[in-house]
Coordinates of C-alpha atoms in Angstrom, one line a residue:
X1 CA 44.7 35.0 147.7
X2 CA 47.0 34.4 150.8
X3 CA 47.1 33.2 154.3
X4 CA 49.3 33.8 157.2
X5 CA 49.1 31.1 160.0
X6 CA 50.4 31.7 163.3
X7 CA 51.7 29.0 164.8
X8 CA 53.6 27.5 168.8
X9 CA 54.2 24.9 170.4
X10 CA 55.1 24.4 174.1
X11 CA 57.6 24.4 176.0
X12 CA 59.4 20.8 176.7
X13 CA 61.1 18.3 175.0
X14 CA 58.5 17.8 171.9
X15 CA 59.2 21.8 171.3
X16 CA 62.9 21.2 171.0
X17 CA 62.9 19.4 167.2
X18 CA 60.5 18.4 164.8
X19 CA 58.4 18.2 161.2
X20 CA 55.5 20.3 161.1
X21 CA 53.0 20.0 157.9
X22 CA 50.7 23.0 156.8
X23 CA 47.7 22.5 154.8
X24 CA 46.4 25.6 153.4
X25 CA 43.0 24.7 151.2
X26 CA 40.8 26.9 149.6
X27 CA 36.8 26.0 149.0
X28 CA 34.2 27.7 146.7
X29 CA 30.3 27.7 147.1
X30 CA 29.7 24.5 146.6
X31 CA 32.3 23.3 149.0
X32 CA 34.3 21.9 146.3
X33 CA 38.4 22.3 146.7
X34 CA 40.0 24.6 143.9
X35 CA 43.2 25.0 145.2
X36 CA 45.7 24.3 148.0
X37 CA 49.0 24.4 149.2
X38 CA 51.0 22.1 151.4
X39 CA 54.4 22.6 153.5
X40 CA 56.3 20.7 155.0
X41 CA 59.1 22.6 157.8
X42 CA 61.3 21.1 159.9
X43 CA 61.3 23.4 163.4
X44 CA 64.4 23.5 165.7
X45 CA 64.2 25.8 169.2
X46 CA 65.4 25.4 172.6
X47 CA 64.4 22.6 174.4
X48 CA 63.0 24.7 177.8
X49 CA 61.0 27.2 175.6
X50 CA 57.8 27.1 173.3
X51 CA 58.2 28.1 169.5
X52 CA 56.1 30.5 167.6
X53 CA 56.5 30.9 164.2
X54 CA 54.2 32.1 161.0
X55 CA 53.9 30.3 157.8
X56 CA 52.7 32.4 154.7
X57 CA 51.6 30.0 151.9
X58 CA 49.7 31.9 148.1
X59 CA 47.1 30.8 146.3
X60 CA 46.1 31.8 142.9
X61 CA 42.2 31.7 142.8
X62 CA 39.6 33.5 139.9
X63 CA 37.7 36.4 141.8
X64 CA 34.4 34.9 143.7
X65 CA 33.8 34.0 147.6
X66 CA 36.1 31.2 148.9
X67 CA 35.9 29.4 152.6
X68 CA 40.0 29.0 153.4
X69 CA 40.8 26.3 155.6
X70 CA 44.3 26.1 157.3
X71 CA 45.3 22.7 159.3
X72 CA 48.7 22.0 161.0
X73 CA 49.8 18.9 162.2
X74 CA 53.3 17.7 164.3
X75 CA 54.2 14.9 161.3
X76 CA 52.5 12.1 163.5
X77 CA 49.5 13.6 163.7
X78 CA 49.3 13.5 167.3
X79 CA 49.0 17.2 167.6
X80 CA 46.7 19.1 165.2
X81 CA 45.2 22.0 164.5
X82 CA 43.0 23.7 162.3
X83 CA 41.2 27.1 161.3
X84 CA 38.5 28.4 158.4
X85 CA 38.1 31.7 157.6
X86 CA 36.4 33.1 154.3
X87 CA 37.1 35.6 151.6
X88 CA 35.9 38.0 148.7
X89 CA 38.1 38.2 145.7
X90 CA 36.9 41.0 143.7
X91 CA 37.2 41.3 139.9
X92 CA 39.2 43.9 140.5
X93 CA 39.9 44.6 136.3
X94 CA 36.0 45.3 136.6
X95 CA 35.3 47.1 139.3
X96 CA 35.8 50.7 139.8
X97 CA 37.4 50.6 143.2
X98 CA 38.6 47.2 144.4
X99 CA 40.8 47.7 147.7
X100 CA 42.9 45.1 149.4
X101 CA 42.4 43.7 153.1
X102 CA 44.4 45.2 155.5
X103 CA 47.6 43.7 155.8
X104 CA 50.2 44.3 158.8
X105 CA 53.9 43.4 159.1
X106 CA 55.8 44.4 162.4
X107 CA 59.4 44.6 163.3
X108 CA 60.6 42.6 165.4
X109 CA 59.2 39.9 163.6
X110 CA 58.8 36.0 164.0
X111 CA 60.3 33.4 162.6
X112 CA 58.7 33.3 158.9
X113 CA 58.6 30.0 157.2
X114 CA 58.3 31.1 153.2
X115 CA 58.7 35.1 153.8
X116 CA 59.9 35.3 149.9
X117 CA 56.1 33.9 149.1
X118 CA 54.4 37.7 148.4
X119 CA 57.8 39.5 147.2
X120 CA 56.7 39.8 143.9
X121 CA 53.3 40.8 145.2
X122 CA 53.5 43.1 148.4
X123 CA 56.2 45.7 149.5
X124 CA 56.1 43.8 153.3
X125 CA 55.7 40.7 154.8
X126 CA 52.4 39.8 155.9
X127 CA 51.9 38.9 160.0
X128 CA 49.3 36.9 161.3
X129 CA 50.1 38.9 165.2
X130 CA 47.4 41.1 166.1
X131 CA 49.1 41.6 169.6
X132 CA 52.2 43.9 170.3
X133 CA 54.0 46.0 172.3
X134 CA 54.6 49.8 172.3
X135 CA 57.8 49.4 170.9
X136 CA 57.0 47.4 168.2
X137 CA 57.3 49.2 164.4
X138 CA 54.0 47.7 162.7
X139 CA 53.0 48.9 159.6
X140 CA 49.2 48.9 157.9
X141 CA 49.2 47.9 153.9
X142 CA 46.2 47.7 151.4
X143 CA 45.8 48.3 147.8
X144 CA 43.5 50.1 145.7
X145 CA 42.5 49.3 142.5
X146 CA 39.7 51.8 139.8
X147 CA 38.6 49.1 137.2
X148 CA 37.4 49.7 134.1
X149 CA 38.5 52.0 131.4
X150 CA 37.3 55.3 132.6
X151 CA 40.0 58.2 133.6
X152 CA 42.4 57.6 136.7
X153 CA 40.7 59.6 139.6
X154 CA 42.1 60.7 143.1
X155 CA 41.1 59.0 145.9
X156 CA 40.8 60.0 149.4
X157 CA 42.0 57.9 152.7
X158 CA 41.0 58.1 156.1
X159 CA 42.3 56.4 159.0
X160 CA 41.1 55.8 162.9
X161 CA 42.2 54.1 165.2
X162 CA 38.7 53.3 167.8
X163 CA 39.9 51.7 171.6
X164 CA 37.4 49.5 173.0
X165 CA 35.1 52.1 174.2
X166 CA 34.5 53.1 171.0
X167 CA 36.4 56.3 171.3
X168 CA 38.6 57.8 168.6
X169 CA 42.5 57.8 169.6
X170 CA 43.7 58.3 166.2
X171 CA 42.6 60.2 163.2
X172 CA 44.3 61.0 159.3
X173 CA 43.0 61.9 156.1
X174 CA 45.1 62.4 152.9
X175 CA 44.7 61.6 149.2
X176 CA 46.3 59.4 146.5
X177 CA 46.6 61.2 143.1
X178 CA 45.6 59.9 139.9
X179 CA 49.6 59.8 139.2
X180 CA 50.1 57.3 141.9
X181 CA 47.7 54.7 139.9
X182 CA 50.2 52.3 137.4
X183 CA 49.7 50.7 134.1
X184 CA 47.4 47.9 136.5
X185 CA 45.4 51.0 137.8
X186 CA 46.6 50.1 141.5
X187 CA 47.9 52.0 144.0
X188 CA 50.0 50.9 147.5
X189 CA 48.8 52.7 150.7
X190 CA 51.1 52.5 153.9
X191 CA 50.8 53.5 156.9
X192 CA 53.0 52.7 160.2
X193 CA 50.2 52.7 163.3
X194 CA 51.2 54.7 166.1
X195 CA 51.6 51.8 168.8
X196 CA 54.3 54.1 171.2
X197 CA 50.9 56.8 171.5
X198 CA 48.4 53.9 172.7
X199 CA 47.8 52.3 175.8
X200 CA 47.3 49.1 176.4
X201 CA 44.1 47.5 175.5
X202 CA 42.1 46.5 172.2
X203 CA 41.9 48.7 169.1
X204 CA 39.7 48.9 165.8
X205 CA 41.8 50.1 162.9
X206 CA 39.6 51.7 160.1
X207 CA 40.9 52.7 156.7
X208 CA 38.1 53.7 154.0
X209 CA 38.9 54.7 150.6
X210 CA 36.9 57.0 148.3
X211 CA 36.8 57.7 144.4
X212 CA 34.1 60.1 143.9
X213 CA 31.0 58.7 145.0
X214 CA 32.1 55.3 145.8
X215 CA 33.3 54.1 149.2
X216 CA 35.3 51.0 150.8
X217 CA 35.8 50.1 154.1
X218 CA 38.4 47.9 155.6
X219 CA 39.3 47.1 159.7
X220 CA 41.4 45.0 161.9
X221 CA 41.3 44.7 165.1
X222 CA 44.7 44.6 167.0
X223 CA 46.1 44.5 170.9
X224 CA 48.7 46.8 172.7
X225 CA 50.1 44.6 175.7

């Protein structure tokens, strides 16, 4: 499991040096603590501007539903912050299609406190951003997995792009051959999003994998400014 906490601070004098401690925790059922991961960065910026910066921190947790809490604080503890959000590891050596969440990275990027975290892990570095410009290059990364020990299969991948009407802007469909499937029996799909054909607004990016009968779904929602 992963997170990727977005973080600022404003503009003024408390912007312009400082500690910053990350707590990333993660929680099962029962609410009992399995894992976590602290950080401690020290943050330098301009002393008339406001920082924003991302933090990626990795946990290793056993497949099962998890509540991941995230909590920053300025080092005195005078300025904190928190956030939960919850997850579904899947056995994915089990299953006979696993897929990933959707995960974005986008150029220009932040500053990125840990970006080596996933480098053995993902081909791109995860952003917690969900807003961005037209000329921004952001690119859309899952991964597929057929469990088991039955033959590879092909799969089939379709991606929209909904705006906030509901209307379809953006439609693709393709296929992943058995081939593409490694020794793990998992598969990388990537897809760059077409921000320089969208206006601005809010968007619903869809990408659902099939393998024969079987079906999974995955969305994020995302901004054009």
């Amino acid at each position: 499991a992963s997170a990727a906490a977005l973080a600022s601070r404003p503009p003024g004098k408390s912007a312009r040096h400082g500690q910053v401690n990350v707590l990333v925790a993660a929680f099962d059922r029962d609410g009992r603590s399995v894992n976590h991961h602290h950080q401690t960065l020290e943050i330098t910026g301009k002393e008339d501007a406001g920082l924003e910066y991302e933090v990626l921190s990795r946990l290793p947790l056993d497949p099962g539903r998890y509540e991941i809490r995230v909590a920053v604080d300025d080092g005195t503890a005078t300025e904190v912050g928190s956030v939960f959000s919850y997850v579904e590891i899947p056995d994915v050596a089990k299953a006979p299609l696993s897929v990933s969440t959707i995960v974005l990275d986008a150029l220009p990027g932040l500053v990125t406190a840990s970006e080596s975290a996933f480098k053995d892990l993902l081909p791109v570095i995860p952003t917690a951003r969900r807003e961005f410009s037209r000329t921004d290059q952001v690119r859309a990364f899952l991964r597929i997995y057929q469990g088991g020990r039955r033959e590879l299969s092909p799969v089939r991948v379709s991606v929209r792009i909904q705006d906030d009407g509901g209307r379809s802007v953006f439609e693709e469909q393709g296929e992943i051959p058995a081939t593409a499937f490694g020794t793990n029996r998992a598969a990388d799909y990537l897809r760059e999003v077409p921000l320089e054909t969208l206006r601005a607004g809010e968007y619903l990016l869809t990408i659902e994998v099939t393998e024969r009968t079987r079906t999974e779904r995955r969305d994020v929602r995302f901004t054009v400014r």
